[in-house]
mmCIF file with all atom_site columns, C-alpha atoms and ligand atoms in Angstrom:
data_model
loop_
_atom_site.group_PDB
_atom_site.id
_atom_site.type_symbol
_atom_site.label_atom_id
_atom_site.label_alt_id
_atom_site.label_comp_id
_atom_site.label_asym_id
_atom_site.label_entity_id
_atom_site.label_seq_id
_atom_site.pdbx_PDB_ins_code
_atom_site.Cartn_x
_atom_site.Cartn_y
_atom_site.Cartn_z
_atom_site.occupancy
_atom_site.B_iso_or_equiv
_atom_site.pdbx_formal_charge
_atom_site.auth_seq_id
_atom_site.auth_comp_id
_atom_site.auth_asym_id
_atom_site.auth_atom_id
_atom_site.pdbx_PDB_model_num
ATOM   1   C CA  . MET A 1 1   ? -0.325  -0.021 -0.108 1.00 36.00 ? 1   MET A CA  1
ATOM   2   C CA  . PRO A 1 2   ? 1.473   3.559  -0.962 1.00 40.00 ? 2   PRO A CA  1
ATOM   3   C CA  . GLU A 1 3   ? 2.723   6.220  2.323  1.00 40.00 ? 3   GLU A CA  1
ATOM   4   C CA  . PRO A 1 4   ? 0.294   8.641  1.970  1.00 44.00 ? 4   PRO A CA  1
ATOM   5   C CA  . SER A 1 5   ? 1.529   11.679 0.750  1.00 47.00 ? 5   SER A CA  1
ATOM   6   C CA  . SER A 1 6   ? 2.636   14.785 2.893  1.00 44.00 ? 6   SER A CA  1
ATOM   7   C CA  . SER A 1 7   ? -0.696  16.839 2.616  1.00 44.00 ? 7   SER A CA  1
ATOM   8   C CA  . ALA A 1 8   ? -2.693  13.924 3.695  1.00 46.00 ? 8   ALA A CA  1
ATOM   9   C CA  . ARG A 1 9   ? -0.984  13.496 6.984  1.00 57.00 ? 9   ARG A CA  1
ATOM   10  C CA  . HIS A 1 10  ? -1.503  17.295 7.571  1.00 92.00 ? 10  HIS A CA  1
ATOM   11  C CA  . ALA A 1 11  ? -4.933  18.608 9.375  1.00 98.00 ? 11  ALA A CA  1
ATOM   12  C CA  . VAL A 1 12  ? -6.179  22.275 10.175 1.00 98.00 ? 12  VAL A CA  1
ATOM   13  C CA  . LEU A 1 13  ? -8.324  22.136 13.503 1.00 98.00 ? 13  LEU A CA  1
ATOM   14  C CA  . ILE A 1 14  ? -10.688 25.654 13.456 1.00 98.00 ? 14  ILE A CA  1
ATOM   15  C CA  . SER A 1 15  ? -12.136 27.098 16.553 1.00 98.00 ? 15  SER A CA  1
ATOM   16  C CA  . GLY A 1 16  ? -15.074 28.949 15.957 1.00 98.00 ? 16  GLY A CA  1
ATOM   17  C CA  . SER A 1 17  ? -15.986 29.884 19.619 1.00 98.00 ? 17  SER A CA  1
ATOM   18  C CA  . PRO A 1 18  ? -15.216 34.035 20.933 1.00 98.00 ? 18  PRO A CA  1
ATOM   19  C CA  . SER A 1 19  ? -14.645 32.212 24.672 1.00 97.00 ? 19  SER A CA  1
ATOM   20  C CA  . ALA A 1 20  ? -11.346 32.718 26.220 1.00 93.00 ? 20  ALA A CA  1
ATOM   21  C CA  . THR A 1 21  ? -12.800 29.097 28.265 1.00 95.00 ? 21  THR A CA  1
ATOM   22  C CA  . SER A 1 22  ? -14.054 27.404 25.379 1.00 98.00 ? 22  SER A CA  1
ATOM   23  C CA  . ARG A 1 23  ? -15.552 24.189 26.042 1.00 98.00 ? 23  ARG A CA  1
ATOM   24  C CA  . SER A 1 24  ? -15.543 23.651 21.934 1.00 98.00 ? 24  SER A CA  1
ATOM   25  C CA  . ARG A 1 25  ? -12.144 24.270 22.023 1.00 98.00 ? 25  ARG A CA  1
ATOM   26  C CA  . ALA A 1 26  ? -11.173 22.449 24.883 1.00 98.00 ? 26  ALA A CA  1
ATOM   27  C CA  . LEU A 1 27  ? -12.668 19.641 22.301 1.00 98.00 ? 27  LEU A CA  1
ATOM   28  C CA  . LEU A 1 28  ? -10.580 20.767 19.562 1.00 98.00 ? 28  LEU A CA  1
ATOM   29  C CA  . GLU A 1 29  ? -7.243  20.805 21.792 1.00 98.00 ? 29  GLU A CA  1
ATOM   30  C CA  . CYS A 1 30  ? -8.454  16.789 22.879 1.00 98.00 ? 30  CYS A CA  1
ATOM   31  C CA  . ALA A 1 31  ? -8.737  16.164 18.662 1.00 98.00 ? 31  ALA A CA  1
ATOM   32  C CA  . ALA A 1 32  ? -5.391  17.628 18.172 1.00 98.00 ? 32  ALA A CA  1
ATOM   33  C CA  . ALA A 1 33  ? -3.840  15.391 20.555 1.00 98.00 ? 33  ALA A CA  1
ATOM   34  C CA  . ILE A 1 34  ? -5.489  12.199 18.801 1.00 98.00 ? 34  ILE A CA  1
ATOM   35  C CA  . LEU A 1 35  ? -4.271  13.090 15.775 1.00 97.00 ? 35  LEU A CA  1
ATOM   36  C CA  . GLU A 1 36  ? -0.566  13.702 16.646 1.00 96.00 ? 36  GLU A CA  1
ATOM   37  C CA  . ARG A 1 37  ? -1.108  10.263 18.244 1.00 96.00 ? 37  ARG A CA  1
ATOM   38  C CA  . LEU A 1 38  ? -2.248  8.903  15.056 1.00 94.00 ? 38  LEU A CA  1
ATOM   39  C CA  . GLY A 1 39  ? 0.805   10.698 12.984 1.00 94.00 ? 39  GLY A CA  1
ATOM   40  C CA  . ALA A 1 40  ? -0.851  13.689 11.689 1.00 95.00 ? 40  ALA A CA  1
ATOM   41  C CA  . ARG A 1 41  ? 0.666   17.050 11.433 1.00 96.00 ? 41  ARG A CA  1
ATOM   42  C CA  . VAL A 1 42  ? -1.774  19.183 12.742 1.00 98.00 ? 42  VAL A CA  1
ATOM   43  C CA  . THR A 1 43  ? -2.437  23.098 12.701 1.00 98.00 ? 43  THR A CA  1
ATOM   44  C CA  . LEU A 1 44  ? -4.676  24.737 15.064 1.00 98.00 ? 44  LEU A CA  1
ATOM   45  C CA  . VAL A 1 45  ? -6.762  27.685 14.004 1.00 98.00 ? 45  VAL A CA  1
ATOM   46  C CA  . ASP A 1 46  ? -8.009  30.095 16.872 1.00 98.00 ? 46  ASP A CA  1
ATOM   47  C CA  . LEU A 1 47  ? -10.433 32.237 15.119 1.00 98.00 ? 47  LEU A CA  1
ATOM   48  C CA  . ALA A 1 48  ? -10.988 34.884 18.568 1.00 98.00 ? 48  ALA A CA  1
ATOM   49  C CA  . THR A 1 49  ? -6.566  35.618 18.214 1.00 98.00 ? 49  THR A CA  1
ATOM   50  C CA  . LEU A 1 50  ? -7.461  36.839 14.440 1.00 98.00 ? 50  LEU A CA  1
ATOM   51  C CA  . PRO A 1 51  ? -7.818  40.570 13.431 1.00 98.00 ? 51  PRO A CA  1
ATOM   52  C CA  . ALA A 1 52  ? -11.410 41.471 13.180 1.00 98.00 ? 52  ALA A CA  1
ATOM   53  C CA  . ALA A 1 53  ? -10.754 43.873 10.557 1.00 98.00 ? 53  ALA A CA  1
ATOM   54  C CA  . ALA A 1 54  ? -9.202  41.031 8.560  1.00 98.00 ? 54  ALA A CA  1
ATOM   55  C CA  . LEU A 1 55  ? -11.834 38.554 9.413  1.00 98.00 ? 55  LEU A CA  1
ATOM   56  C CA  . LEU A 1 56  ? -14.766 40.963 8.500  1.00 98.00 ? 56  LEU A CA  1
ATOM   57  C CA  . GLY A 1 57  ? -12.353 41.460 4.876  1.00 96.00 ? 57  GLY A CA  1
ATOM   58  C CA  . ARG A 1 58  ? -11.802 45.052 5.912  1.00 98.00 ? 58  ARG A CA  1
ATOM   59  C CA  . GLU A 1 59  ? -8.064  44.825 5.473  1.00 98.00 ? 59  GLU A CA  1
ATOM   60  C CA  . ARG A 1 60  ? -5.330  41.615 4.954  1.00 97.00 ? 60  ARG A CA  1
ATOM   61  C CA  . ASP A 1 61  ? -3.386  39.959 7.595  1.00 98.00 ? 61  ASP A CA  1
ATOM   62  C CA  . ALA A 1 62  ? -0.224  37.896 7.369  1.00 98.00 ? 62  ALA A CA  1
ATOM   63  C CA  . ALA A 1 63  ? -1.888  35.520 10.274 1.00 98.00 ? 63  ALA A CA  1
ATOM   64  C CA  . VAL A 1 64  ? -5.832  35.323 8.574  1.00 98.00 ? 64  VAL A CA  1
ATOM   65  C CA  . ASP A 1 65  ? -4.043  34.387 4.995  1.00 98.00 ? 65  ASP A CA  1
ATOM   66  C CA  . ALA A 1 66  ? -1.925  31.825 6.745  1.00 98.00 ? 66  ALA A CA  1
ATOM   67  C CA  . ALA A 1 67  ? -5.425  30.774 8.354  1.00 98.00 ? 67  ALA A CA  1
ATOM   68  C CA  . LEU A 1 68  ? -6.473  30.688 4.996  1.00 98.00 ? 68  LEU A CA  1
ATOM   69  C CA  . GLY A 1 69  ? -3.640  28.612 3.892  1.00 97.00 ? 69  GLY A CA  1
ATOM   70  C CA  . ALA A 1 70  ? -3.406  26.202 6.462  1.00 97.00 ? 70  ALA A CA  1
ATOM   71  C CA  . ALA A 1 71  ? -7.392  25.158 5.528  1.00 98.00 ? 71  ALA A CA  1
ATOM   72  C CA  . SER A 1 72  ? -6.972  24.916 1.325  1.00 96.00 ? 72  SER A CA  1
ATOM   73  C CA  . SER A 1 73  ? -3.532  22.541 1.804  1.00 96.00 ? 73  SER A CA  1
ATOM   74  C CA  . ALA A 1 74  ? -4.986  20.233 4.695  1.00 97.00 ? 74  ALA A CA  1
ATOM   75  C CA  . SER A 1 75  ? -6.497  16.670 3.687  1.00 96.00 ? 75  SER A CA  1
ATOM   76  C CA  . LEU A 1 76  ? -8.741  16.665 7.047  1.00 98.00 ? 76  LEU A CA  1
ATOM   77  C CA  . ALA A 1 77  ? -10.157 19.999 8.674  1.00 98.00 ? 77  ALA A CA  1
ATOM   78  C CA  . VAL A 1 78  ? -11.928 19.890 12.302 1.00 98.00 ? 78  VAL A CA  1
ATOM   79  C CA  . ILE A 1 79  ? -14.050 22.379 12.685 1.00 98.00 ? 79  ILE A CA  1
ATOM   80  C CA  . ALA A 1 80  ? -15.504 23.166 16.706 1.00 98.00 ? 80  ALA A CA  1
ATOM   81  C CA  . THR A 1 81  ? -17.743 25.733 17.066 1.00 98.00 ? 81  THR A CA  1
ATOM   82  C CA  . PRO A 1 82  ? -20.232 27.037 20.428 1.00 98.00 ? 82  PRO A CA  1
ATOM   83  C CA  . VAL A 1 83  ? -24.092 26.722 18.834 1.00 98.00 ? 83  VAL A CA  1
ATOM   84  C CA  . TYR A 1 84  ? -25.122 30.259 19.161 1.00 98.00 ? 84  TYR A CA  1
ATOM   85  C CA  . ARG A 1 85  ? -29.054 30.938 18.034 1.00 98.00 ? 85  ARG A CA  1
ATOM   86  C CA  . ALA A 1 86  ? -29.560 27.526 16.886 1.00 98.00 ? 86  ALA A CA  1
ATOM   87  C CA  . THR A 1 87  ? -26.433 27.760 14.559 1.00 98.00 ? 87  THR A CA  1
ATOM   88  C CA  . TYR A 1 88  ? -22.631 28.245 14.436 1.00 98.00 ? 88  TYR A CA  1
ATOM   89  C CA  . THR A 1 89  ? -21.222 31.357 15.401 1.00 98.00 ? 89  THR A CA  1
ATOM   90  C CA  . GLY A 1 90  ? -20.659 34.442 13.652 1.00 98.00 ? 90  GLY A CA  1
ATOM   91  C CA  . LEU A 1 91  ? -16.757 33.908 13.657 1.00 98.00 ? 91  LEU A CA  1
ATOM   92  C CA  . LEU A 1 92  ? -16.787 31.164 11.915 1.00 98.00 ? 92  LEU A CA  1
ATOM   93  C CA  . LYS A 1 93  ? -18.872 32.242 9.348  1.00 98.00 ? 93  LYS A CA  1
ATOM   94  C CA  . VAL A 1 94  ? -17.004 35.654 8.439  1.00 98.00 ? 94  VAL A CA  1
ATOM   95  C CA  . PHE A 1 95  ? -13.658 33.082 8.119  1.00 98.00 ? 95  PHE A CA  1
ATOM   96  C CA  . PHE A 1 96  ? -15.449 30.467 5.875  1.00 98.00 ? 96  PHE A CA  1
ATOM   97  C CA  . ASP A 1 97  ? -16.780 33.753 3.668  1.00 98.00 ? 97  ASP A CA  1
ATOM   98  C CA  . LEU A 1 98  ? -12.989 34.518 2.879  1.00 98.00 ? 98  LEU A CA  1
ATOM   99  C CA  . MET A 1 99  ? -13.062 31.045 1.086  1.00 98.00 ? 99  MET A CA  1
ATOM   100 C CA  . ARG A 1 100 ? -13.321 30.443 -2.353 1.00 97.00 ? 100 ARG A CA  1
ATOM   101 C CA  . PRO A 1 101 ? -15.754 27.947 -3.055 1.00 97.00 ? 101 PRO A CA  1
ATOM   102 C CA  . ASP A 1 102 ? -13.262 25.178 -3.955 1.00 97.00 ? 102 ASP A CA  1
ATOM   103 C CA  . THR A 1 103 ? -10.964 26.220 -0.620 1.00 98.00 ? 103 THR A CA  1
ATOM   104 C CA  . LEU A 1 104 ? -11.922 22.619 1.233  1.00 98.00 ? 104 LEU A CA  1
ATOM   105 C CA  . ARG A 1 105 ? -12.500 20.250 -2.233 1.00 97.00 ? 105 ARG A CA  1
ATOM   106 C CA  . GLY A 1 106 ? -11.220 17.083 -1.203 1.00 94.00 ? 106 GLY A CA  1
ATOM   107 C CA  . THR A 1 107 ? -10.502 18.170 2.473  1.00 97.00 ? 107 THR A CA  1
ATOM   108 C CA  . VAL A 1 108 ? -12.746 15.961 4.720  1.00 98.00 ? 108 VAL A CA  1
ATOM   109 C CA  . ALA A 1 109 ? -14.465 18.155 7.362  1.00 98.00 ? 109 ALA A CA  1
ATOM   110 C CA  . LEU A 1 110 ? -15.915 16.751 10.565 1.00 98.00 ? 110 LEU A CA  1
ATOM   111 C CA  . ALA A 1 111 ? -18.021 18.710 12.714 1.00 98.00 ? 111 ALA A CA  1
ATOM   112 C CA  . ILE A 1 112 ? -17.904 19.528 16.183 1.00 98.00 ? 112 ILE A CA  1
ATOM   113 C CA  . ALA A 1 113 ? -20.654 21.531 17.972 1.00 98.00 ? 113 ALA A CA  1
ATOM   114 C CA  . THR A 1 114 ? -21.321 22.464 22.007 1.00 98.00 ? 114 THR A CA  1
ATOM   115 C CA  . ALA A 1 115 ? -24.278 23.754 23.240 1.00 98.00 ? 115 ALA A CA  1
ATOM   116 C CA  . ALA A 1 116 ? -26.673 24.284 26.208 1.00 98.00 ? 116 ALA A CA  1
ATOM   117 C CA  . SER A 1 117 ? -29.558 22.520 25.041 1.00 98.00 ? 117 SER A CA  1
ATOM   118 C CA  . ALA A 1 118 ? -29.147 19.184 23.427 1.00 98.00 ? 118 ALA A CA  1
ATOM   119 C CA  . GLU A 1 119 ? -32.270 20.444 21.410 1.00 97.00 ? 119 GLU A CA  1
ATOM   120 C CA  . HIS A 1 120 ? -29.751 22.165 18.958 1.00 97.00 ? 120 HIS A CA  1
ATOM   121 C CA  . ALA A 1 121 ? -28.151 18.679 17.900 1.00 97.00 ? 121 ALA A CA  1
ATOM   122 C CA  . LEU A 1 122 ? -29.173 20.141 14.318 1.00 97.00 ? 122 LEU A CA  1
ATOM   123 C CA  . ALA A 1 123 ? -26.496 22.370 14.170 1.00 98.00 ? 123 ALA A CA  1
ATOM   124 C CA  . ILE A 1 124 ? -24.244 19.851 12.847 1.00 98.00 ? 124 ILE A CA  1
ATOM   125 C CA  . PRO A 1 125 ? -26.985 18.396 10.395 1.00 98.00 ? 125 PRO A CA  1
ATOM   126 C CA  . LEU A 1 126 ? -28.308 21.778 8.996  1.00 98.00 ? 126 LEU A CA  1
ATOM   127 C CA  . GLY A 1 127 ? -25.574 24.609 9.518  1.00 98.00 ? 127 GLY A CA  1
ATOM   128 C CA  . ILE A 1 128 ? -22.156 23.125 9.943  1.00 98.00 ? 128 ILE A CA  1
ATOM   129 C CA  . ALA A 1 129 ? -22.300 20.477 7.381  1.00 98.00 ? 129 ALA A CA  1
ATOM   130 C CA  . PRO A 1 130 ? -23.627 22.954 4.472  1.00 98.00 ? 130 PRO A CA  1
ATOM   131 C CA  . LEU A 1 131 ? -21.143 25.328 5.736  1.00 98.00 ? 131 LEU A CA  1
ATOM   132 C CA  . VAL A 1 132 ? -18.302 23.189 5.033  1.00 98.00 ? 132 VAL A CA  1
ATOM   133 C CA  . ALA A 1 133 ? -19.487 22.039 2.033  1.00 98.00 ? 133 ALA A CA  1
ATOM   134 C CA  . SER A 1 134 ? -20.093 25.540 0.397  1.00 98.00 ? 134 SER A CA  1
ATOM   135 C CA  . VAL A 1 135 ? -16.737 25.784 -0.223 1.00 98.00 ? 135 VAL A CA  1
ATOM   136 C CA  . GLY A 1 136 ? -16.023 21.918 -1.416 1.00 98.00 ? 136 GLY A CA  1
ATOM   137 C CA  . ALA A 1 137 ? -15.306 19.645 1.913  1.00 98.00 ? 137 ALA A CA  1
ATOM   138 C CA  . ILE A 1 138 ? -16.386 15.868 2.258  1.00 98.00 ? 138 ILE A CA  1
ATOM   139 C CA  . VAL A 1 139 ? -18.452 15.922 5.819  1.00 98.00 ? 139 VAL A CA  1
ATOM   140 C CA  . ALA A 1 140 ? -17.419 13.288 7.975  1.00 97.00 ? 140 ALA A CA  1
ATOM   141 C CA  . PRO A 1 141 ? -21.045 11.450 8.694  1.00 93.00 ? 141 PRO A CA  1
ATOM   142 C CA  . VAL A 1 142 ? -20.697 11.458 12.580 1.00 93.00 ? 142 VAL A CA  1
ATOM   143 C CA  . GLY A 1 143 ? -19.714 14.689 14.259 1.00 97.00 ? 143 GLY A CA  1
ATOM   144 C CA  . VAL A 1 144 ? -19.601 14.781 17.842 1.00 98.00 ? 144 VAL A CA  1
ATOM   145 C CA  . PHE A 1 145 ? -22.243 17.208 19.340 1.00 98.00 ? 145 PHE A CA  1
ATOM   146 C CA  . ALA A 1 146 ? -22.211 17.944 23.248 1.00 98.00 ? 146 ALA A CA  1
ATOM   147 C CA  . THR A 1 147 ? -24.105 19.173 25.795 1.00 98.00 ? 147 THR A CA  1
ATOM   148 C CA  . ASP A 1 148 ? -22.196 21.693 28.742 1.00 98.00 ? 148 ASP A CA  1
ATOM   149 C CA  . ALA A 1 149 ? -23.808 18.255 30.885 1.00 98.00 ? 149 ALA A CA  1
ATOM   150 C CA  . GLU A 1 150 ? -20.763 16.384 29.778 1.00 98.00 ? 150 GLU A CA  1
ATOM   151 C CA  . PHE A 1 151 ? -18.007 18.411 30.852 1.00 98.00 ? 151 PHE A CA  1
ATOM   152 C CA  . GLN A 1 152 ? -16.354 19.224 33.797 1.00 95.00 ? 152 GLN A CA  1
ATOM   153 C CA  . ASP A 1 153 ? -14.183 21.842 34.629 1.00 91.00 ? 153 ASP A CA  1
ATOM   154 C CA  . ARG A 1 154 ? -14.409 22.264 31.014 1.00 90.00 ? 154 ARG A CA  1
ATOM   155 C CA  . ARG A 1 155 ? -12.846 19.081 30.789 1.00 95.00 ? 155 ARG A CA  1
ATOM   156 C CA  . PRO A 1 156 ? -14.956 16.392 28.538 1.00 97.00 ? 156 PRO A CA  1
ATOM   157 C CA  . THR A 1 157 ? -16.411 13.682 30.456 1.00 98.00 ? 157 THR A CA  1
ATOM   158 C CA  . ALA A 1 158 ? -14.826 9.974  29.946 1.00 98.00 ? 158 ALA A CA  1
ATOM   159 C CA  . ALA A 1 159 ? -17.746 9.324  27.438 1.00 98.00 ? 159 ALA A CA  1
ATOM   160 C CA  . LEU A 1 160 ? -17.519 12.615 25.480 1.00 98.00 ? 160 LEU A CA  1
ATOM   161 C CA  . GLU A 1 161 ? -13.981 11.671 24.836 1.00 98.00 ? 161 GLU A CA  1
ATOM   162 C CA  . ALA A 1 162 ? -14.429 7.962  23.309 1.00 98.00 ? 162 ALA A CA  1
ATOM   163 C CA  . ARG A 1 163 ? -17.075 9.622  20.967 1.00 98.00 ? 163 ARG A CA  1
ATOM   164 C CA  . LEU A 1 164 ? -14.397 12.191 19.727 1.00 98.00 ? 164 LEU A CA  1
ATOM   165 C CA  . THR A 1 165 ? -11.598 9.795  19.985 1.00 98.00 ? 165 THR A CA  1
ATOM   166 C CA  . GLN A 1 166 ? -13.766 7.483  17.814 1.00 98.00 ? 166 GLN A CA  1
ATOM   167 C CA  . ALA A 1 167 ? -15.548 9.931  15.354 1.00 98.00 ? 167 ALA A CA  1
ATOM   168 C CA  . VAL A 1 168 ? -12.070 11.458 14.967 1.00 98.00 ? 168 VAL A CA  1
ATOM   169 C CA  . SER A 1 169 ? -10.142 8.236  14.053 1.00 97.00 ? 169 SER A CA  1
ATOM   170 C CA  . ASP A 1 170 ? -12.827 7.668  11.463 1.00 97.00 ? 170 ASP A CA  1
ATOM   171 C CA  . ALA A 1 171 ? -12.003 11.023 9.909  1.00 98.00 ? 171 ALA A CA  1
ATOM   172 C CA  . ARG A 1 172 ? -8.817  10.705 9.466  1.00 96.00 ? 172 ARG A CA  1
ATOM   173 C CA  . VAL A 1 173 ? -9.091  7.209  7.977  1.00 96.00 ? 173 VAL A CA  1
ATOM   174 C CA  . LEU A 1 174 ? -11.360 8.630  5.339  1.00 96.00 ? 174 LEU A CA  1
ATOM   175 C CA  . ALA A 1 175 ? -9.484  11.574 4.667  1.00 96.00 ? 175 ALA A CA  1
ATOM   176 C CA  . GLN A 1 176 ? -6.433  8.758  4.593  1.00 93.00 ? 176 GLN A CA  1
ATOM   177 C CA  . ALA A 1 177 ? -8.110  6.567  1.465  1.00 93.00 ? 177 ALA A CA  1
ATOM   178 C CA  . LEU A 1 178 ? -9.228  9.763  0.117  1.00 90.00 ? 178 LEU A CA  1
ATOM   179 C CA  . HIS A 1 179 ? -5.218  10.980 -0.298 1.00 85.00 ? 179 HIS A CA  1
ATOM   180 C CA  . HIS A 1 180 ? -3.859  7.843  -0.850 1.00 72.00 ? 180 HIS A CA  1
ATOM   181 C CA  . SER A 1 181 ? -1.902  7.848  -4.030 1.00 54.00 ? 181 SER A CA  1
ATOM   182 C CA  . PRO A 1 182 ? -4.097  5.553  -6.677 1.00 54.00 ? 182 PRO A CA  1
ATOM   183 C CA  . SER A 1 183 ? -0.734  4.010  -8.278 1.00 46.00 ? 183 SER A CA  1
HETATM 184 C C1  . FMN B 2 .   ? -24.116 34.663 22.141 1.00 82.40 ? 201 FMN B C1  1
HETATM 185 C C2  . FMN B 2 .   ? -24.806 33.068 22.961 1.00 82.40 ? 201 FMN B C2  1
HETATM 186 C C3  . FMN B 2 .   ? -25.671 32.432 21.902 1.00 82.40 ? 201 FMN B C3  1
HETATM 187 C C4  . FMN B 2 .   ? -26.134 30.902 22.309 1.00 82.40 ? 201 FMN B C4  1
HETATM 188 N N1  . FMN B 2 .   ? -26.812 30.191 21.271 1.00 82.40 ? 201 FMN B N1  1
HETATM 189 C C5  . FMN B 2 .   ? -27.396 28.880 21.923 1.00 82.40 ? 201 FMN B C5  1
HETATM 190 C C6  . FMN B 2 .   ? -28.514 27.926 21.600 1.00 82.40 ? 201 FMN B C6  1
HETATM 191 O O1  . FMN B 2 .   ? -29.188 28.529 20.309 1.00 82.40 ? 201 FMN B O1  1
HETATM 192 N N2  . FMN B 2 .   ? -28.858 27.151 21.887 1.00 82.40 ? 201 FMN B N2  1
HETATM 193 C C7  . FMN B 2 .   ? -28.072 26.210 22.989 1.00 82.40 ? 201 FMN B C7  1
HETATM 194 O O2  . FMN B 2 .   ? -28.347 25.179 22.919 1.00 82.40 ? 201 FMN B O2  1
HETATM 195 N N3  . FMN B 2 .   ? -27.225 26.661 23.686 1.00 82.40 ? 201 FMN B N3  1
HETATM 196 C C8  . FMN B 2 .   ? -26.502 28.268 23.052 1.00 82.40 ? 201 FMN B C8  1
HETATM 197 N N4  . FMN B 2 .   ? -25.603 28.701 23.956 1.00 82.40 ? 201 FMN B N4  1
HETATM 198 C C9  . FMN B 2 .   ? -24.527 28.387 24.618 1.00 82.40 ? 201 FMN B C9  1
HETATM 199 C C10 . FMN B 2 .   ? -23.484 28.121 24.236 1.00 82.40 ? 201 FMN B C10 1
HETATM 200 O O3  . FMN B 2 .   ? -24.019 27.045 23.066 1.00 82.40 ? 201 FMN B O3  1
HETATM 201 C C11 . FMN B 2 .   ? -23.103 26.334 24.810 1.00 82.40 ? 201 FMN B C11 1
HETATM 202 O O4  . FMN B 2 .   ? -22.744 26.817 26.371 1.00 82.40 ? 201 FMN B O4  1
HETATM 203 C C12 . FMN B 2 .   ? -21.892 26.165 24.392 1.00 82.40 ? 201 FMN B C12 1
HETATM 204 O O5  . FMN B 2 .   ? -21.180 24.899 24.822 1.00 82.40 ? 201 FMN B O5  1
HETATM 205 C C13 . FMN B 2 .   ? -20.352 27.095 24.765 1.00 82.40 ? 201 FMN B C13 1
HETATM 206 O O6  . FMN B 2 .   ? -19.306 26.997 24.205 1.00 82.40 ? 201 FMN B O6  1
HETATM 207 P P1  . FMN B 2 .   ? -17.738 27.627 24.302 1.00 82.40 ? 201 FMN B P1  1
HETATM 208 O O7  . FMN B 2 .   ? -17.686 27.204 25.805 1.00 82.40 ? 201 FMN B O7  1
HETATM 209 O O8  . FMN B 2 .   ? -16.833 26.680 23.227 1.00 82.40 ? 201 FMN B O8  1
HETATM 210 O O9  . FMN B 2 .   ? -17.755 28.984 23.713 1.00 82.40 ? 201 FMN B O9  1
HETATM 211 C C14 . FMN B 2 .   ? -25.348 30.226 23.317 1.00 82.40 ? 201 FMN B C14 1
HETATM 212 C C15 . FMN B 2 .   ? -24.486 31.036 24.228 1.00 82.40 ? 201 FMN B C15 1
HETATM 213 C C16 . FMN B 2 .   ? -24.432 32.053 23.833 1.00 82.40 ? 201 FMN B C16 1
HETATM 214 C C17 . FMN B 2 .   ? -23.224 33.349 24.504 1.00 82.40 ? 201 FMN B C17 1
#
């Protein structure tokens, strides 16, 4: 079996929470650790640290350009967001508005969302999945949705961490399969 190309080992992890003590970002950091254990090269993009004027498209910024570059060259993108008003955050939306329609073409995207209420679990299939698909991503079939009750001291419960581990491993297998050379 051929070795995966270097791009097949690159994963970008995007945090869409504006919170400094973010639960969804905590899940993203767990996802990064899982991917690193699996041998992936990871780039974590925390949108809360990027300049607002550039995210709104009012000016160019090297860090925002680098984040977009990391997204466009990744074989796997893990997108984490809190549910705000029944969908992803505005912070995540403005970043995706900067992408070209093919920025995530061929990239496997895994969605992670946290919310106060389980009633808003549909934010993944009705919000995040169409968002990432609009820029060409192949959406991993099983996302990770968690409520605030599944965190203790802002750390995920063991059951949630197990769900995350399974979803991240599956998404990586899919990304590797898609990015293997056919020869
Ligand atoms: C502005 C705002 C809007 C929110 N809207 C919702 C919502 O529509 N449904 C929901 O279940 N939780 C909602 N929440 C709660 C957050 O989704 C939840 O606490 C989440 O885990 C926070 O994630 P974070 O710690 O990564 O920022 C909202 C929180 C804020 C601050």
